[in-house]
Short mmCIF file of the C-alpha atoms (twelve columns), coordinates in Angstrom:
data_MODEL
# 
_entry.id   MODEL 
# 
loop_
_atom_site.group_PDB 
_atom_site.id 
_atom_site.type_symbol 
_atom_site.label_atom_id 
_atom_site.label_alt_id 
_atom_site.label_comp_id 
_atom_site.label_asym_id 
_atom_site.label_seq_id 
_atom_site.Cartn_x 
_atom_site.Cartn_y 
_atom_site.Cartn_z 
_atom_site.pdbx_PDB_model_num 
ATOM 1   C CA . MET A 1   140.435 -113.038 84.561 1 
ATOM 2   C CA . THR A 2   141.389 -111.614 81.007 1 
ATOM 3   C CA . GLU A 3   143.733 -112.961 79.113 1 
ATOM 4   C CA . ASP A 4   145.469 -109.342 78.999 1 
ATOM 5   C CA . GLU A 5   145.940 -110.149 82.934 1 
ATOM 6   C CA . LEU A 6   146.905 -113.627 82.561 1 
ATOM 7   C CA . GLN A 7   149.706 -112.539 80.438 1 
ATOM 8   C CA . THR A 8   150.771 -110.247 82.618 1 
ATOM 9   C CA . ARG A 9   150.847 -112.228 85.881 1 
ATOM 10  C CA . VAL A 10  152.889 -115.004 83.388 1 
ATOM 11  C CA . LEU A 11  155.616 -112.695 82.001 1 
ATOM 12  C CA . THR A 12  156.079 -111.207 85.964 1 
ATOM 13  C CA . ASN A 13  156.833 -114.031 87.381 1 
ATOM 14  C CA . LEU A 14  158.731 -115.232 84.360 1 
ATOM 15  C CA . ARG A 15  160.726 -111.780 84.587 1 
ATOM 16  C CA . ALA A 16  161.158 -112.136 88.901 1 
ATOM 17  C CA . TYR A 17  162.366 -116.213 88.491 1 
ATOM 18  C CA . ARG A 18  165.110 -115.199 85.670 1 
ATOM 19  C CA . LYS A 19  166.199 -111.840 87.582 1 
ATOM 20  C CA . LYS A 20  166.536 -114.285 90.510 1 
ATOM 21  C CA . MET A 21  168.591 -116.855 89.129 1 
ATOM 22  C CA . GLY A 22  171.046 -113.630 88.377 1 
ATOM 23  C CA . LEU A 23  170.173 -114.474 84.057 1 
ATOM 24  C CA . THR A 24  169.958 -111.797 81.974 1 
ATOM 25  C CA . GLN A 25  167.207 -112.224 78.940 1 
ATOM 26  C CA . GLU A 26  170.468 -113.441 76.519 1 
ATOM 27  C CA . LYS A 27  171.314 -116.015 79.355 1 
ATOM 28  C CA . LEU A 28  167.635 -117.673 80.108 1 
ATOM 29  C CA . ALA A 29  167.650 -118.279 76.379 1 
ATOM 30  C CA . ASP A 30  170.550 -120.158 75.449 1 
ATOM 31  C CA . LYS A 31  170.196 -122.000 78.700 1 
ATOM 32  C CA . ALA A 32  166.149 -122.705 77.457 1 
ATOM 33  C CA . GLY A 33  167.531 -123.637 74.333 1 
ATOM 34  C CA . LEU A 34  165.539 -120.730 72.729 1 
ATOM 35  C CA . SER A 35  166.555 -117.755 70.680 1 
ATOM 36  C CA . ARG A 36  167.867 -114.893 72.386 1 
ATOM 37  C CA . GLN A 37  165.423 -112.648 69.912 1 
ATOM 38  C CA . MET A 38  162.138 -115.115 71.449 1 
ATOM 39  C CA . MET A 39  163.438 -113.822 74.382 1 
ATOM 40  C CA . ASN A 40  163.232 -111.117 73.764 1 
ATOM 41  C CA . ASP A 41  159.834 -110.971 72.274 1 
ATOM 42  C CA . ILE A 42  158.033 -112.941 75.100 1 
ATOM 43  C CA . GLU A 43  159.251 -110.423 77.810 1 
ATOM 44  C CA . GLY A 44  158.653 -107.269 75.032 1 
ATOM 45  C CA . ARG A 45  154.757 -109.040 74.679 1 
ATOM 46  C CA . ARG A 46  155.189 -109.639 70.710 1 
ATOM 47  C CA . ARG A 47  155.255 -113.254 71.372 1 
ATOM 48  C CA . TRP A 48  153.021 -114.758 73.650 1 
ATOM 49  C CA . LEU A 49  154.326 -118.554 75.133 1 
ATOM 50  C CA . THR A 50  153.613 -122.039 72.990 1 
ATOM 51  C CA . LYS A 51  153.534 -125.266 75.156 1 
ATOM 52  C CA . GLY A 52  157.772 -126.035 74.542 1 
ATOM 53  C CA . THR A 53  158.808 -122.733 74.855 1 
ATOM 54  C CA . LEU A 54  156.890 -122.980 79.036 1 
ATOM 55  C CA . VAL A 55  158.191 -126.248 79.496 1 
ATOM 56  C CA . LYS A 56  161.349 -125.156 78.003 1 
ATOM 57  C CA . LEU A 57  161.885 -122.066 80.116 1 
ATOM 58  C CA . VAL A 58  160.925 -123.478 83.381 1 
ATOM 59  C CA . ASN A 59  163.454 -126.072 83.282 1 
ATOM 60  C CA . ALA A 60  165.781 -124.066 81.994 1 
ATOM 61  C CA . LEU A 61  164.714 -121.973 85.474 1 
ATOM 62  C CA . GLU A 62  164.617 -124.713 87.204 1 
ATOM 63  C CA . ILE A 63  160.447 -124.086 88.521 1 
ATOM 64  C CA . ASP A 64  157.435 -125.626 88.676 1 
ATOM 65  C CA . VAL A 65  155.315 -124.041 85.761 1 
ATOM 66  C CA . HIS A 66  152.595 -123.762 87.990 1 
ATOM 67  C CA . GLU A 67  154.719 -121.321 89.928 1 
ATOM 68  C CA . LEU A 68  154.954 -118.607 86.197 1 
ATOM 69  C CA . PHE A 69  150.683 -118.426 87.356 1 
ATOM 70  C CA . VAL A 70  151.125 -117.822 90.977 1 
ATOM 71  C CA . PRO A 71  149.577 -113.999 91.378 1 
ATOM 72  C CA . ALA A 72  151.988 -111.765 92.143 1 
ATOM 73  C CA . SER A 73  152.500 -109.743 95.247 1 
ATOM 74  C CA . GLY A 74  150.572 -106.503 93.806 1 
ATOM 75  C CA . GLU A 75  147.519 -107.938 92.244 1 
ATOM 76  C CA . SER A 76  144.514 -107.895 93.964 1 
ATOM 77  C CA . PRO A 77  143.742 -110.057 96.610 1 
ATOM 78  C CA . GLN A 78  140.704 -111.334 94.973 1 
ATOM 79  C CA . ALA A 79  142.997 -113.043 92.261 1 
ATOM 80  C CA . LYS A 80  145.294 -113.391 94.967 1 
ATOM 81  C CA . GLU A 81  141.963 -115.549 96.879 1 
ATOM 82  C CA . THR A 82  140.966 -116.553 93.554 1 
ATOM 83  C CA . TYR A 83  144.221 -118.885 92.738 1 
ATOM 84  C CA . GLU A 84  144.148 -120.097 96.436 1 
ATOM 85  C CA . LEU A 85  140.751 -121.585 95.798 1 
ATOM 86  C CA . ILE A 86  141.428 -123.668 92.619 1 
ATOM 87  C CA . LYS A 87  144.835 -124.356 94.373 1 
ATOM 88  C CA . GLU A 88  143.090 -126.314 97.272 1 
ATOM 89  C CA . LYS A 89  140.250 -127.579 94.589 1 
ATOM 90  C CA . ALA A 90  143.113 -129.228 92.413 1 
ATOM 91  C CA . VAL A 91  145.432 -130.467 95.594 1 
ATOM 92  C CA . ALA A 92  142.027 -132.002 97.063 1 
ATOM 93  C CA . GLU A 93  141.323 -133.736 93.825 1 
ATOM 94  C CA . ILE A 94  145.242 -135.287 92.685 1 
ATOM 95  C CA . LYS A 95  144.893 -136.532 96.893 1 
ATOM 96  C CA . GLU A 96  141.886 -138.712 95.900 1 
ATOM 97  C CA . ALA A 97  143.250 -139.894 92.155 1 
ATOM 98  C CA . VAL A 98  146.518 -141.041 94.712 1 
ATOM 99  C CA . ASP A 99  144.097 -142.377 97.221 1 
ATOM 100 C CA . ARG A 100 142.253 -144.079 94.263 1 
ATOM 101 C CA . VAL A 101 145.258 -145.674 92.902 1 
ATOM 102 C CA . LEU A 102 146.393 -147.156 95.818 1 
ATOM 103 C CA . ALA A 103 143.579 -148.161 96.917 1 
ATOM 104 C CA . GLY A 104 143.115 -150.114 94.131 1 
ATOM 105 C CA . ILE A 105 147.053 -152.070 94.476 1 
# 
């Protein structure tokens, strides 16, 4: 995956969640504590998300951050397959870590 493809995926998902909530760019910006111009620049691909901005947006949208990185329905089957493999590995690692912590209690 290229940086451009990642940016496209994140912004496509961001826009979809914003619209699903019935929010305009301006209303999401206000809810997230961002300037309206910044929100317009982000969706217009003139500005990339910082970690802080990303956190503000996912909190305003009331979603988990990983949801912005999920392959969109129009992406290639390979992208979806790669995402599923990564997700499975991450879940397995989290379960193992939790088991280790619980075993130490």
